[in-house]
Coordinates of C-alpha atoms and ligand atoms in Angstrom, one line a residue:
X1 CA 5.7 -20.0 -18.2
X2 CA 3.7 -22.4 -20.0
X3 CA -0.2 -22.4 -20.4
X4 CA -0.4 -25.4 -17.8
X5 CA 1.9 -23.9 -15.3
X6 CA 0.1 -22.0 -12.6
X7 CA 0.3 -18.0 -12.0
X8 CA -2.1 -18.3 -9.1
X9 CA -0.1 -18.1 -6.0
X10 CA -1.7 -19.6 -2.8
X11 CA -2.5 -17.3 -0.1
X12 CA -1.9 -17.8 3.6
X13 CA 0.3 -21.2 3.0
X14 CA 1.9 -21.4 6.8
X15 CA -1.4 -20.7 8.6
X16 CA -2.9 -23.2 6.3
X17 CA -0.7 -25.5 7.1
X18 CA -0.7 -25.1 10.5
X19 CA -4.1 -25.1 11.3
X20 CA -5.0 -28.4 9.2
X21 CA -2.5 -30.5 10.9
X22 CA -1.7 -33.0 8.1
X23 CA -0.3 -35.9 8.8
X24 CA 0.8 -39.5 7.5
X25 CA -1.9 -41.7 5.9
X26 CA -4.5 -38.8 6.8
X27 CA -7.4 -38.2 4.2
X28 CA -7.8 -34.5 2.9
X29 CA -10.1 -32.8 0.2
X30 CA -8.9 -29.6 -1.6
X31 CA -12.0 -28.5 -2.2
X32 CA -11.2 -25.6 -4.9
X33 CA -8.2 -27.3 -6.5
X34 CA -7.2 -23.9 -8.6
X35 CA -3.6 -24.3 -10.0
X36 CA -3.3 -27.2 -7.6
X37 CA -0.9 -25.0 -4.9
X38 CA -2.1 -25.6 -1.5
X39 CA -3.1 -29.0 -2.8
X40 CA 0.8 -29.6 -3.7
X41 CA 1.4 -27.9 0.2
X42 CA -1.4 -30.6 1.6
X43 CA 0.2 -33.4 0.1
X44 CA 4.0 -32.7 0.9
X45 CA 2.5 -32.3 4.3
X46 CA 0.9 -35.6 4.6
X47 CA 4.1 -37.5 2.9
X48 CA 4.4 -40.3 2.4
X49 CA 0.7 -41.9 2.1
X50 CA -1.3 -39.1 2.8
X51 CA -4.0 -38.5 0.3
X52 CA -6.3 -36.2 -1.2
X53 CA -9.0 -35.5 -3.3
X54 CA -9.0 -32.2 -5.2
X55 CA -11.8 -30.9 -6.6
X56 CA -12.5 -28.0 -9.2
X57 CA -15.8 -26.9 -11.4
X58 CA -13.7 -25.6 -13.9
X59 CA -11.5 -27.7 -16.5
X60 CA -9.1 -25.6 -17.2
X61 CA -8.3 -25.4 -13.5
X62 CA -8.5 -29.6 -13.5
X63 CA -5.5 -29.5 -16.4
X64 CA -3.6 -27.0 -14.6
X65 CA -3.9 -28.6 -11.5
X66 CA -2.6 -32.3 -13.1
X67 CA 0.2 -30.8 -14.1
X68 CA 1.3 -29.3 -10.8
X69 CA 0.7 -32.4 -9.0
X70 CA 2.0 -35.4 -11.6
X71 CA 4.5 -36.4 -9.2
X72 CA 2.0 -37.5 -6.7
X73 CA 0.5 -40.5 -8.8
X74 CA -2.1 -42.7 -6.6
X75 CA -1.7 -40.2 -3.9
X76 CA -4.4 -38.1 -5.5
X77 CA -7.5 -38.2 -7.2
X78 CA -8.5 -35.1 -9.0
X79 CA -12.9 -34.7 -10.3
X80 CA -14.8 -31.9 -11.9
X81 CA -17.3 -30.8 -10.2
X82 CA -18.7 -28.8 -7.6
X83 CA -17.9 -29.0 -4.0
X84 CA -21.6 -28.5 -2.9
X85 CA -21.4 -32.5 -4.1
X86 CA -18.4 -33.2 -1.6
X87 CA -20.1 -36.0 0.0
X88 CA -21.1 -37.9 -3.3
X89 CA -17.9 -37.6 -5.0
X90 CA -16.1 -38.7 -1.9
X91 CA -18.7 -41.9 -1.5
X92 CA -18.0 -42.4 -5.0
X93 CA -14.2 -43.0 -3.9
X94 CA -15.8 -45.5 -0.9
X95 CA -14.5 -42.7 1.4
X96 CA -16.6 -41.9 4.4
X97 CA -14.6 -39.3 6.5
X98 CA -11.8 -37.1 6.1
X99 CA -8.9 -35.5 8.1
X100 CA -9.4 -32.1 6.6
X101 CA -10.9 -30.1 4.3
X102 CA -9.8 -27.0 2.9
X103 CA -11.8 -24.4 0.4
X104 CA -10.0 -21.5 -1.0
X105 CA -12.7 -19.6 -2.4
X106 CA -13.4 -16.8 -5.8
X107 CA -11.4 -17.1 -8.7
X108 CA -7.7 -18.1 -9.6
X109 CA -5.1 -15.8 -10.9
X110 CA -5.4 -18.1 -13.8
X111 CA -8.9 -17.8 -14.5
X112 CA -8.9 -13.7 -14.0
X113 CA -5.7 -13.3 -16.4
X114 CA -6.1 -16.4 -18.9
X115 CA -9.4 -17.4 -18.4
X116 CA -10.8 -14.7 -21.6
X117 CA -14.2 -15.4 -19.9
X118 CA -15.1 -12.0 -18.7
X119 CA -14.4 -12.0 -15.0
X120 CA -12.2 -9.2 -15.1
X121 CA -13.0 -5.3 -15.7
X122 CA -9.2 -5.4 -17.0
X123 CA -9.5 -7.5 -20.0
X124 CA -12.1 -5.4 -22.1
X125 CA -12.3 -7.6 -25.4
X126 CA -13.6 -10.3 -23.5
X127 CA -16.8 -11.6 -23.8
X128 CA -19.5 -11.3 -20.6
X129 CA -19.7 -15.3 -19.9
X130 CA -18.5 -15.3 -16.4
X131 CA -19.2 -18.9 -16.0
X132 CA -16.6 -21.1 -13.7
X133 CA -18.1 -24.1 -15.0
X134 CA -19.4 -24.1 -19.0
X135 CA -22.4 -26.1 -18.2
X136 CA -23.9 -23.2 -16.2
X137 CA -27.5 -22.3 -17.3
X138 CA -27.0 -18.0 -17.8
X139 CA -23.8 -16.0 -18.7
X140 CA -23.3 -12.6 -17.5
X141 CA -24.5 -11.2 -21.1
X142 CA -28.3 -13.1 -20.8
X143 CA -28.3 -11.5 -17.6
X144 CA -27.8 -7.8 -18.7
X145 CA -29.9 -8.7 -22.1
X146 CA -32.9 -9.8 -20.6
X147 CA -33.3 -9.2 -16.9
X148 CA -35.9 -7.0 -16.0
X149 CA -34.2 -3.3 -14.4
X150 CA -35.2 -4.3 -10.3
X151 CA -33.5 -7.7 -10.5
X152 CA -30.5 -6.3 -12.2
X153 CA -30.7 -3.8 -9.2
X154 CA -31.0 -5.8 -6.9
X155 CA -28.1 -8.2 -7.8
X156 CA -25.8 -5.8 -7.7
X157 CA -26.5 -4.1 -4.4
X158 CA -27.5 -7.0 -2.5
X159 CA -24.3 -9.1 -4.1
X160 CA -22.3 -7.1 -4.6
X161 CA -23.3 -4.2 -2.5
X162 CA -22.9 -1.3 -4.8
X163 CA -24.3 2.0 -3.7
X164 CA -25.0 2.9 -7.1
X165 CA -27.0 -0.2 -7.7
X166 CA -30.2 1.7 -9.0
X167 CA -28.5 4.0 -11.5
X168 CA -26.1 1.2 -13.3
X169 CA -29.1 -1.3 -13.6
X170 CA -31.5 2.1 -15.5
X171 CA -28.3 2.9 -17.6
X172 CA -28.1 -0.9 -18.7
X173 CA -31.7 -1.5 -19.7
X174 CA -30.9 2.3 -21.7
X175 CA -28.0 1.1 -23.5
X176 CA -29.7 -2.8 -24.2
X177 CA -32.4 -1.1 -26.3
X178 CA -29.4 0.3 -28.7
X179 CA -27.0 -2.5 -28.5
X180 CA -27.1 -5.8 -26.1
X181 CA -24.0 -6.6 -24.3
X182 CA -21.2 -8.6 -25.4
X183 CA -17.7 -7.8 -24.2
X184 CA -16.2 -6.5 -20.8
X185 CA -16.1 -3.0 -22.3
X186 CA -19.5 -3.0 -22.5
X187 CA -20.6 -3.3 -19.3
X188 CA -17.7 -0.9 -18.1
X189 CA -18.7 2.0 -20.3
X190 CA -22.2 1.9 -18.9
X191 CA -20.8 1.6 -15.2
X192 CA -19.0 5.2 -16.2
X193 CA -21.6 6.7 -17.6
X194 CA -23.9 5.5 -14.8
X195 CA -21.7 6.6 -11.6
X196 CA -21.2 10.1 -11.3
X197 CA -17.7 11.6 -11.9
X198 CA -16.9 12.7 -8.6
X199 CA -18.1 9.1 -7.6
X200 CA -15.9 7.6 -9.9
X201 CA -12.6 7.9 -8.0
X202 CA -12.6 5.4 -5.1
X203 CA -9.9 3.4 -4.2
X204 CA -11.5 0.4 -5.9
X205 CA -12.0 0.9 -9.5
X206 CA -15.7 1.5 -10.0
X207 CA -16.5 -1.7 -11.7
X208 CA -15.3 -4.5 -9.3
X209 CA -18.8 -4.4 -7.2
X210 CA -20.6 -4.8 -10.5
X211 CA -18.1 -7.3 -11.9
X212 CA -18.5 -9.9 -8.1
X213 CA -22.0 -8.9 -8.0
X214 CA -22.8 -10.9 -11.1
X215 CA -19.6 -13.3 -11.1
X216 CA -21.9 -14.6 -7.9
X217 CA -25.0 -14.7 -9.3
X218 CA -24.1 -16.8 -12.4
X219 CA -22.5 -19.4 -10.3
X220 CA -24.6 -19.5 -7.5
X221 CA -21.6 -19.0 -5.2
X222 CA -23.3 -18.6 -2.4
X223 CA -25.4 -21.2 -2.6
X224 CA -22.7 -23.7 -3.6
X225 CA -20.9 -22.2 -0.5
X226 CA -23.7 -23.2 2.2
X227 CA -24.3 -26.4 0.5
X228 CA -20.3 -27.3 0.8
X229 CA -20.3 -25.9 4.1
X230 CA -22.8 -28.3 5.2
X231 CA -21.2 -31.8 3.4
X232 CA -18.0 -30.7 4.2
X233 CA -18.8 -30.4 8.1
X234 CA -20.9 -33.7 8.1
X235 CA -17.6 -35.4 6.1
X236 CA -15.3 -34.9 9.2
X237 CA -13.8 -37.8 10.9
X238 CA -13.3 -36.9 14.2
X239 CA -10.4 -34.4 14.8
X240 CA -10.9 -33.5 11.7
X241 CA -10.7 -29.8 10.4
X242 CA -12.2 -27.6 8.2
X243 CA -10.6 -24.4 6.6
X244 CA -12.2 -21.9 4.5
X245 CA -10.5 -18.9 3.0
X246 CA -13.0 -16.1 2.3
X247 CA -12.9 -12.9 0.0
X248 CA -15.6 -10.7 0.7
X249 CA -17.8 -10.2 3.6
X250 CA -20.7 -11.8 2.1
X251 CA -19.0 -15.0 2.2
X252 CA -17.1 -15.0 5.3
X253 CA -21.1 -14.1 7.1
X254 CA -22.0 -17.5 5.5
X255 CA -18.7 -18.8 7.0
X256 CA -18.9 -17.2 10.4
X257 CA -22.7 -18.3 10.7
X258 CA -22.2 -22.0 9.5
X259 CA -19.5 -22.3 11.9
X260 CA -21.7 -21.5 15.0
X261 CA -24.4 -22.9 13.8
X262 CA -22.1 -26.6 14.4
X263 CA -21.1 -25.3 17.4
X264 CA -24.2 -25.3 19.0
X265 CA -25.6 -27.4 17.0
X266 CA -23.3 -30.3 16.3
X267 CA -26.2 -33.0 15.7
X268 CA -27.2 -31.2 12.8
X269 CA -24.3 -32.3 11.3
X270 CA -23.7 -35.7 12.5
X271 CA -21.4 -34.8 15.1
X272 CA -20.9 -34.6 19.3
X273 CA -19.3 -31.1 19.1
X274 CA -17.4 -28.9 17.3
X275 CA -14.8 -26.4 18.1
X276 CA -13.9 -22.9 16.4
X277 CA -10.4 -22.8 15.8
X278 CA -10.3 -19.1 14.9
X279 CA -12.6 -16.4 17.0
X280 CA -11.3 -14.0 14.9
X281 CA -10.5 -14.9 11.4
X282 CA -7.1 -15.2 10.4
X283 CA -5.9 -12.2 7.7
X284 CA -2.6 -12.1 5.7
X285 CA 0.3 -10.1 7.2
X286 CA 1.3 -6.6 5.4
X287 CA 4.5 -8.8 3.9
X288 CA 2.1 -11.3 2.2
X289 CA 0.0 -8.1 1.3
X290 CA 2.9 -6.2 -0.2
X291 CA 4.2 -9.4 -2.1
X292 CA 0.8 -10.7 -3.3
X293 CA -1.8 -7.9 -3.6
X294 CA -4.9 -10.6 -4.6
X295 CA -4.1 -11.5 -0.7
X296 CA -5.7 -8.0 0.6
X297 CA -9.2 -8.9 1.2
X298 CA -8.6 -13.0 2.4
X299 CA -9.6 -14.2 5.7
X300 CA -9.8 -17.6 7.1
X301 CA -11.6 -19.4 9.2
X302 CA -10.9 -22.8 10.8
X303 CA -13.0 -25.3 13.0
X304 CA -12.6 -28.8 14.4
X305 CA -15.2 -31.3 15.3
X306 CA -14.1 -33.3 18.7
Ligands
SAM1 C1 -8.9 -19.1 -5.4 S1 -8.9 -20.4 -6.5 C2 -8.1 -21.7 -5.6 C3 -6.6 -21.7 -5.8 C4 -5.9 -22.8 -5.1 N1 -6.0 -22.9 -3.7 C5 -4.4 -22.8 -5.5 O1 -3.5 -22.9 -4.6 O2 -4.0 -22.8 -6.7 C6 -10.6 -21.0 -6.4 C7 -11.0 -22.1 -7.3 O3 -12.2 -22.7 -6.8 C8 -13.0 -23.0 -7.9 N2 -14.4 -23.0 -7.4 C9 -15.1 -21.9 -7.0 N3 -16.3 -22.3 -6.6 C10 -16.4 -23.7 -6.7 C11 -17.4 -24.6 -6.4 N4 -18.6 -24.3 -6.0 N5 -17.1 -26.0 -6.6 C12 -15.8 -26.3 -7.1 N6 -14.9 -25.4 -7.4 C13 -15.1 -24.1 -7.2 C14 -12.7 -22.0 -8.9 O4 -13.0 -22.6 -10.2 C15 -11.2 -21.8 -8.7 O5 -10.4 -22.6 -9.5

């Protein structure tokens, strides 16, 4: 496999395809390009003048992604950035509505494995940056090197909602005053010293909250998420769809919320009405599971506006 081919392998494909319909000549944006695989899926879909625009805050993603999709020439347009700027980048393409729009959301297998940017608890000599997008104002080291102990705290229980919040965030200010944090092992040996032993064997290992708690705070996921929630709803031509793949509950609340909220509130966003597609969300079936563990946790929910 070559650096520019893609390891990420894209979750829920059928029910993603099924539920955004494409078609002919219809307009789609990939809203978290990745590796480019669901955007490959969308545009086979939509053959033979379908098109899409694919977007990605992180350039390696971009390269990865150009590579995948070469063969689809005009067909698609691909732009750095973030998607909470959907509706500028699109008027910057003089496009006013869209057929569909689907966001995948978190991290690539390609950013957790190759990205040596510290998003994973796996890869220890890695340094803390946890930035998707370079430009970012704070890595995950300024964080732990200069926070004060209660807002270390409370980043990791409210976003990440780890129990033992409190005792991580006293044993990182401890181990700051001897030597700041620099690398993935860092952080991970203060985790185990923090968390008692008997604590320690969960069926998650006992860094992952501490590791999404601060992977969301550095890029603002959350509040990209809203923000792309509401341009992408306002972008919708009529019929048109939207599809977001979640990972954790904190983001599929934002999800499930935003989705009502156009329900009854359709103006809000431009629109006559809106439908939920999905009353429950949609999860991955044990076969998916089995073959693709990164699938576990993803649920996706879908709406149409009328
Ligand atoms: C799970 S991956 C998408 C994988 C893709 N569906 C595929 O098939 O290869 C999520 C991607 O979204 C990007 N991303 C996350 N938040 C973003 C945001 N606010 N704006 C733009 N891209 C974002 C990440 O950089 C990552 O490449």
């Amino acid at each position: 496999m070559t650096p520019l081919e893609s390891r990420h392998v894209p979750i829920l494909t059928r029910e993603v395809l099924e539920y955004l319909g494409c078609k002919p000549g219809g307009i789609y944006i990939d809203a978290t390009l990745g590796g480019g695989g669901h955007a490959k899926m969308l545009l086979n879909a939509s053959a033979p003048d379908g098109f899409l625009i694919g977007i990605d805050r992180d350039p390696d993603a971009l390269k990865i992604a150009r590579e995948t999709l070469k063969d689809f020439g005009e067909r698609v347009k691909l732009v750095r950035g973030n998607f909470s700027e959907m509706k500028q980048i699109c008027s910057s393409e003089h496009i006013a509505k869209v057929d569909g729009i689907l966001m995948d959301l978190g991290m690539s297998s390609n950013q957790l494995e190759q990205g040596h940017r510290g998003f994973s608890f796996r890869t220890p000599e890695d340094p803390l940056d946890m930035r998707m997008d370079g430009s970012a104002p704070l890595t995950a080291a300024d964080i732990l090197n200069t926070f004060p102990q209660e807002e270390i705290r409370d980043i990791l229980f409210q976003l990440g909602e780890e129990r033992w919040a409190a005792a991580i965030a006293r044993e990182i200010i401890e181990t700051r005053k001897v030597t700041p944090f620099r690398q993935v092992k860092d952080l991970v040996s203060a985790i185990k010293r923090a968390i008692p032993a008997k604590a320690r064997h969960r069926r998650r290992h006992m860094a992952t909250k501490t590791f999404q708690a601060l992977r969301i705070f550095v890029n603002q996921e959350l509040e990209a998420l809203k923000e792309g929630l509401h341009a992408g709803l306002s972008l919708l031509a009529p019929r048109g769809r939207m599809l977001v793949i979640s990972f954790h509950s904190l983001e599929d609340r934002v999800v499930k919320q935003t989705f009502r909220k156009a329900e009854k509130d359709p103006g809000i966003f431009g629109a006559e009405e809106f439908r939920i597609l999905t009353r429950k969300p949609i999860q991955p079936s044990k076969n998916e599971t089995r073959r693709n563990p990164r699938a576990r946790s993803a649920k996706l929910r879908a709406i149409e506006r009328e």
